[in-house]
mmCIF file of C-alpha atoms in Angstrom:
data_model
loop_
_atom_site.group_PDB
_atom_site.id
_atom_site.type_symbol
_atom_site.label_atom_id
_atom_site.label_comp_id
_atom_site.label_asym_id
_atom_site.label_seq_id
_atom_site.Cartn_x
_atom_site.Cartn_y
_atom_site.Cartn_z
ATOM 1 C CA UNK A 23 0.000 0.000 0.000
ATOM 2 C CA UNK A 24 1.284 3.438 -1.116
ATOM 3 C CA UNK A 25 1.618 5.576 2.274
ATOM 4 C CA UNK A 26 0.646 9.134 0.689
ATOM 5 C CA UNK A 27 3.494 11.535 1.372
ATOM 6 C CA UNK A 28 3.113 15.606 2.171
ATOM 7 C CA UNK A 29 6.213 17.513 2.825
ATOM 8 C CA UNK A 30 5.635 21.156 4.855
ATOM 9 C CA UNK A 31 9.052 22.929 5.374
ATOM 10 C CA UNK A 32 10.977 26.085 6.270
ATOM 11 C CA UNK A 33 11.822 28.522 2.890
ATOM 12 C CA UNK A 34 14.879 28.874 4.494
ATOM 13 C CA UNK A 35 16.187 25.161 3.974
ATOM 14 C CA UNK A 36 14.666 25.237 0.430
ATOM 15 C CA UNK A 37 17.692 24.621 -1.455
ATOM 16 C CA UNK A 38 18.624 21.948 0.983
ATOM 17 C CA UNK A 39 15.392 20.047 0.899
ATOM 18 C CA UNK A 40 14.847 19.950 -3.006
ATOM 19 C CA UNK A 41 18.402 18.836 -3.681
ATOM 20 C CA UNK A 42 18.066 15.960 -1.178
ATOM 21 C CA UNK A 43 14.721 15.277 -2.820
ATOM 22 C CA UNK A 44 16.116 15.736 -5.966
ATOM 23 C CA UNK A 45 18.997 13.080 -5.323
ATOM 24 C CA UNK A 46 16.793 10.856 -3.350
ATOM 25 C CA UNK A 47 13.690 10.341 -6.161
ATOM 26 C CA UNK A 48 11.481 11.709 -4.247
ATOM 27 C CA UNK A 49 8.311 14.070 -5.482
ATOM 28 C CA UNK A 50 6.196 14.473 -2.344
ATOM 29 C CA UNK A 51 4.235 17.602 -2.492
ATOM 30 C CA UNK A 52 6.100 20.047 -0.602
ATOM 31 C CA UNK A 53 4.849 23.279 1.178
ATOM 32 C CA UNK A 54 7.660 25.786 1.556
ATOM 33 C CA UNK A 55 6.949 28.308 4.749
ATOM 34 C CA UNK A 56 7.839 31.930 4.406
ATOM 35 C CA UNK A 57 11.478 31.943 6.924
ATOM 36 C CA UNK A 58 10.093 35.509 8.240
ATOM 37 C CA UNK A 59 7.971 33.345 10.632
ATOM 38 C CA UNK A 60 10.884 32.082 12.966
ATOM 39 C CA UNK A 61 10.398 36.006 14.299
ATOM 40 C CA UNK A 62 7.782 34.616 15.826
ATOM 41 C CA UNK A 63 6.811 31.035 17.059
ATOM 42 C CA UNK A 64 3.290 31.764 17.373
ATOM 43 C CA UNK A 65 2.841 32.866 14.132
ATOM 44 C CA UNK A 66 5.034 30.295 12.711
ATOM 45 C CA UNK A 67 2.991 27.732 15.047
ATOM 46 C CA UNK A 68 -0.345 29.255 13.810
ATOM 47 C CA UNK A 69 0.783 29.034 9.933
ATOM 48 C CA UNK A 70 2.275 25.107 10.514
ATOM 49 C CA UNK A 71 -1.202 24.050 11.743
ATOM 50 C CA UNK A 72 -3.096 26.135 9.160
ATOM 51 C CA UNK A 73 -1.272 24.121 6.302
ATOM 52 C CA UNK A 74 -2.003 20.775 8.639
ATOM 53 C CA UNK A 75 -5.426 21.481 8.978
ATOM 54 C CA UNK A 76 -6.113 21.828 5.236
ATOM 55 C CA UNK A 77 -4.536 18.443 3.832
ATOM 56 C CA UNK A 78 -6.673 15.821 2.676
ATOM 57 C CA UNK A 79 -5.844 11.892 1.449
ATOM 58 C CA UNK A 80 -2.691 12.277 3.341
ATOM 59 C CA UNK A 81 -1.536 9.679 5.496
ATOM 60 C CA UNK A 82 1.651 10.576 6.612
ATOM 61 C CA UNK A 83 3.072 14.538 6.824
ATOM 62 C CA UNK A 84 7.072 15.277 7.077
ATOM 63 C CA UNK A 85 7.581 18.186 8.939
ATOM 64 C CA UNK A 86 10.996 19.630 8.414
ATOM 65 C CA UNK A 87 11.063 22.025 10.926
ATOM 66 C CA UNK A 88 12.555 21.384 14.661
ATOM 67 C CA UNK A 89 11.622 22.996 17.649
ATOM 68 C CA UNK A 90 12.048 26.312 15.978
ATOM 69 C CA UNK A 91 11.272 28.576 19.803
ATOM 70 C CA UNK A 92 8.295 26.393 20.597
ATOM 71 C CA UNK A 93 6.875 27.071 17.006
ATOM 72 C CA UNK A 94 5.970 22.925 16.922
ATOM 73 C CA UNK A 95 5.034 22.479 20.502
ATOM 74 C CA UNK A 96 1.186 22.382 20.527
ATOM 75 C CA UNK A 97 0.491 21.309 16.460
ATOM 76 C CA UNK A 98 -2.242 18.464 16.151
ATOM 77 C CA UNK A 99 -2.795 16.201 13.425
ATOM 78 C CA UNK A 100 -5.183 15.014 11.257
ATOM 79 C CA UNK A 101 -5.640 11.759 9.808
ATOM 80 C CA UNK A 102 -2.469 11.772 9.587
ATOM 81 C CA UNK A 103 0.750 10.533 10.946
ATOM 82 C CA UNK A 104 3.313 13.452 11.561
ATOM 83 C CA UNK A 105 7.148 12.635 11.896
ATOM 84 C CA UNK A 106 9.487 15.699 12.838
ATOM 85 C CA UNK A 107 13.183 16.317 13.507
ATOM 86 C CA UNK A 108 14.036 16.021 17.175
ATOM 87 C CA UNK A 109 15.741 18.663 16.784
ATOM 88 C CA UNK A 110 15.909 22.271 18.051
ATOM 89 C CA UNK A 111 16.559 24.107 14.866
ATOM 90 C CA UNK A 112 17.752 23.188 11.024
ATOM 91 C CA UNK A 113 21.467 24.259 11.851
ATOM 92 C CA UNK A 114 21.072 21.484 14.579
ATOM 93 C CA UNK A 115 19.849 18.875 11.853
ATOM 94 C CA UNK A 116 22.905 19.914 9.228
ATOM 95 C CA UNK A 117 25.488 19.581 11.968
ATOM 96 C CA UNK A 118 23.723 16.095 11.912
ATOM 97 C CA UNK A 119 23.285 16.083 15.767
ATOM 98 C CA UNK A 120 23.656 18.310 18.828
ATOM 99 C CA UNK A 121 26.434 16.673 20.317
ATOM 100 C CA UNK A 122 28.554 17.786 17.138
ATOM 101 C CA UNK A 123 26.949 21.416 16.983
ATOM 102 C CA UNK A 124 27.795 21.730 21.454
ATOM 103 C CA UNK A 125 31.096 20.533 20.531
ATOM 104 C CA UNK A 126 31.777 23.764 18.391
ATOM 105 C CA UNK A 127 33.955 25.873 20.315
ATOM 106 C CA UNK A 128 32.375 29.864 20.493
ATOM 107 C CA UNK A 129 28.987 27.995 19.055
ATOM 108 C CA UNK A 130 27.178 30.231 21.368
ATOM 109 C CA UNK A 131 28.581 33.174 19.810
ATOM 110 C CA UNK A 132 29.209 32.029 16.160
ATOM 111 C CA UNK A 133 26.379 33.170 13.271
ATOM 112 C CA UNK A 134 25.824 30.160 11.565
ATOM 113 C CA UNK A 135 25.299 30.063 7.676
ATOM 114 C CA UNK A 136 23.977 27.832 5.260
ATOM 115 C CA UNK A 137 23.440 28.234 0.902
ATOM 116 C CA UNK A 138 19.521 28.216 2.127
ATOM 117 C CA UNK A 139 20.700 31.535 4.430
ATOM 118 C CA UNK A 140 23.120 32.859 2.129
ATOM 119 C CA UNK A 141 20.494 32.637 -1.151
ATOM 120 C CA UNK A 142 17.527 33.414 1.067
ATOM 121 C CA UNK A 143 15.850 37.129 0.909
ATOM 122 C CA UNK A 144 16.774 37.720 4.307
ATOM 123 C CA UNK A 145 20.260 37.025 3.882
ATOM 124 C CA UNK A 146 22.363 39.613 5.927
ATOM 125 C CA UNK A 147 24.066 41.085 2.702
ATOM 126 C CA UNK A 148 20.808 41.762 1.217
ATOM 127 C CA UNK A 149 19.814 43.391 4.253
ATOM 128 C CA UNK A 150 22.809 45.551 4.440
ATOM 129 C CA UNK A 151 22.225 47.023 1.289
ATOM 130 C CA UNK A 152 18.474 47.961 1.969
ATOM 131 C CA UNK A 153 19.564 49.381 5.066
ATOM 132 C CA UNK A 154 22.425 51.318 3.437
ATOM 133 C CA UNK A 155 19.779 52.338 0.729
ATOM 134 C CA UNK A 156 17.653 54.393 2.775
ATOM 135 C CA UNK A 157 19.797 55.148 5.487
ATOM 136 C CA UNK A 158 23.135 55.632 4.085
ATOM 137 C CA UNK A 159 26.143 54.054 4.611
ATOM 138 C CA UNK A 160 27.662 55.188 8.104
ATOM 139 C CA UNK A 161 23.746 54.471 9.770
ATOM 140 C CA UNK A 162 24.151 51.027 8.146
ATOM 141 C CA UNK A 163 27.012 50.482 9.205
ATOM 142 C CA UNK A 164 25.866 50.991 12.472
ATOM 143 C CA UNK A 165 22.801 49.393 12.946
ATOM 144 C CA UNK A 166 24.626 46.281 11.466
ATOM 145 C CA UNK A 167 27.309 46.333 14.226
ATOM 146 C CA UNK A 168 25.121 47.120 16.794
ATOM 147 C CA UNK A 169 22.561 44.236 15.799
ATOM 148 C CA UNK A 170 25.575 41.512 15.627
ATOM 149 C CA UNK A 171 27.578 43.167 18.269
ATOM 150 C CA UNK A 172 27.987 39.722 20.474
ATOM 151 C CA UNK A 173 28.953 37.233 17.560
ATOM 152 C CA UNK A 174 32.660 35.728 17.411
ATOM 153 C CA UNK A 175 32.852 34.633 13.938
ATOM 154 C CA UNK A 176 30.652 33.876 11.361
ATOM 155 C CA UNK A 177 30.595 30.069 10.639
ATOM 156 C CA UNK A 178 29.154 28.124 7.055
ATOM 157 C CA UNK A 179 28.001 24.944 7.672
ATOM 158 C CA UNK A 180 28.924 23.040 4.415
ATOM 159 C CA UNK A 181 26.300 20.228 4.186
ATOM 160 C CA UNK A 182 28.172 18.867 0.905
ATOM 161 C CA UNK A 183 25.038 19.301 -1.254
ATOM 162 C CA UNK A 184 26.418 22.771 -3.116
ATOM 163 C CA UNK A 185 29.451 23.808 -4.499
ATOM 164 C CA UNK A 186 31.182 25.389 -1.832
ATOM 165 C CA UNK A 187 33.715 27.710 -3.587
ATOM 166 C CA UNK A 188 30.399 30.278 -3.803
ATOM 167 C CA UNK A 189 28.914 29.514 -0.809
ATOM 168 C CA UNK A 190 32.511 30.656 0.821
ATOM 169 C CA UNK A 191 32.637 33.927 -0.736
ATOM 170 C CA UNK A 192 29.040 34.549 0.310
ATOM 171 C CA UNK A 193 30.393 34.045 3.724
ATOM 172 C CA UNK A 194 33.111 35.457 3.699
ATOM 173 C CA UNK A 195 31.406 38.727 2.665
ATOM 174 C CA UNK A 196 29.012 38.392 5.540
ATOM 175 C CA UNK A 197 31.907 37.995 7.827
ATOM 176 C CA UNK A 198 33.949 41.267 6.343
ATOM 177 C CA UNK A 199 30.184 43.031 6.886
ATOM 178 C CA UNK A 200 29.950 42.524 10.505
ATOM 179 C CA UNK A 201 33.733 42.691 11.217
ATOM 180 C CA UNK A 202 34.299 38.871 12.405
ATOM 181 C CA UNK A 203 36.428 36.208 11.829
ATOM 182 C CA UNK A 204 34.788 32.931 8.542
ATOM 183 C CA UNK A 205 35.413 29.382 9.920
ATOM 184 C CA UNK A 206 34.094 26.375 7.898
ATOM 185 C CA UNK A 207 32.690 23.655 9.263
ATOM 186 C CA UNK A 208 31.552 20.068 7.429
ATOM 187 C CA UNK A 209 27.783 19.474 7.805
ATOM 188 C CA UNK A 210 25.589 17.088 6.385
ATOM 189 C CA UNK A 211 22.085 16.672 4.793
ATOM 190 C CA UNK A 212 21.919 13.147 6.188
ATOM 191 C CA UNK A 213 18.968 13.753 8.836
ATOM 192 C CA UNK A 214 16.639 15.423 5.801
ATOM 193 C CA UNK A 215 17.750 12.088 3.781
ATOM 194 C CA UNK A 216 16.529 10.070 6.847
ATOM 195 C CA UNK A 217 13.245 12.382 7.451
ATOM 196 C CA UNK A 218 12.126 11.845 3.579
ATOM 197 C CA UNK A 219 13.211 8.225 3.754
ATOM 198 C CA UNK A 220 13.115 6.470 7.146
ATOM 199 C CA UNK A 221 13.847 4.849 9.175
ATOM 200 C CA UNK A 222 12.451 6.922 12.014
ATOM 201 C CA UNK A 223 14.156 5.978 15.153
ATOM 202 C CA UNK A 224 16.133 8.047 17.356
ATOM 203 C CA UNK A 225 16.527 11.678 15.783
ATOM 204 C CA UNK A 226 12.659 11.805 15.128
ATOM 205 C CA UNK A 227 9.447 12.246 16.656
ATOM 206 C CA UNK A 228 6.486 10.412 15.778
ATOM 207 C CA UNK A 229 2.617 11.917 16.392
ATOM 208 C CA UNK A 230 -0.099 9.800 15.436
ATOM 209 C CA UNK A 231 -3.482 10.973 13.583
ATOM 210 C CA UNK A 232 -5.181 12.934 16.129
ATOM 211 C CA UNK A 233 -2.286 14.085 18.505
ATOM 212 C CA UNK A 234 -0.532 16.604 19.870
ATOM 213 C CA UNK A 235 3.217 17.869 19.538
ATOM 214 C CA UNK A 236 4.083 18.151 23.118
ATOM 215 C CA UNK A 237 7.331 20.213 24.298
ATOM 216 C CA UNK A 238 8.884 16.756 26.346
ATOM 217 C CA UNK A 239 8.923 15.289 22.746
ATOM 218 C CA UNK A 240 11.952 17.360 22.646
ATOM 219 C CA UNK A 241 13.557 16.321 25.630
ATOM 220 C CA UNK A 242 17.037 15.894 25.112
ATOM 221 C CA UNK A 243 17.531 18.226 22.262
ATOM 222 C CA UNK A 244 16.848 21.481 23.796
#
């Protein structure tokens, strides 16, 4: 029996997602979220369920999104199956666990890119230059240094699905921006790999039809 497959994910692991779909086979329906949301859980959380609460013949839903602030604490399926990272955010799930991520020395205090950041609209280069466009350059400058102030270094998490030649100079731009030191680090896309293809043991979370995402599922992770 065919389980039918609906993907709902984050805009800003986009170019993550459809290349590991791409190399995988896979052509579930996907929903991409606008990445403006992580602002704010609720709304995020409201706009998760929304898309949940409108899908039909589904019988299983892939949720790449982790914890995200709480955003997936309190969503409720269908008649549906949901499975979800256990995760607390998508630079979590490309370090490909949080033991790797913790073990990152500065991680507190590093800005953490990825080519779904770095391509995204809300990339911080983009946003320097709207800033710079109606405030000028010295104001920019400003708010920019003021807004990043307590970041180290700026570090790209290279999942190996890109090129990363442009995805460095991308960084590397951001880090000139905001003053800070670039450091690379290897990441993978093997947890979205797992999430579109099983098997979901320990890394996931599993809500059946009819039940809620509670905040212990993400014991451990947070």
């Amino acid at each position: 029996m065919t389980v039918r497959t609906a993907v709902i994910a984050c805009g800003t692991i986009r170019p993550e997602l459809e290349a590991v779909m791409e190399e995988c086979g896979c052509s579930y329906p996907a929903v991409f979220l606008d990445a403006a949301l992580h602002d704010r859980p609720e709304d995020l959380r409201r706009e998760i369920q929304k898309q949940l609460d409108t899908l039909t013949e589904t019988d299983r839903v892939l949720l790449s999104f982790g914890y995200c602030g709480g955003a997936a604490a309190g969503l409720c399926t269908g008649d549906f199956e949901m499975i979800l990272p256990k995760a607390d955010d998508c630079i979590t799930m490309f370090f490909g666990s949080e033991e790797v991520r913790r073990a990152v020395p500065d991680e507190r205090y590093t800005f953490f890119l990825t080519e779904g950041w770095i391509s995204s609209e809300r990339n911080l280069l983009g946003e320097y230059e709207r800033l710079r466009g109606r405030y000028g350059e010295k104001r920019a400058d400003r708010v920019m240094s003021a807004m990043y102030r307590n970041y180290h270094a700026v570090g790209l998490v290279d999942t190996g699905l890109f090129e990363r030649a442009p995805q460095e100079e991308k960084a590397r731009q951001t880090a000139d921006l905001l003053h800070l030191d670039l450091r690379i680090f290897e990441g993978t896309g093997e947890w979205l790999r797992k999430l579109l293809l099983g098997p979901y043991g320990e890394g996931f979370i599993r809500i059946g039809p009819h039940e809620t995402v509670e905040r212990s599922c993400f014991h451990g992770s947070l």
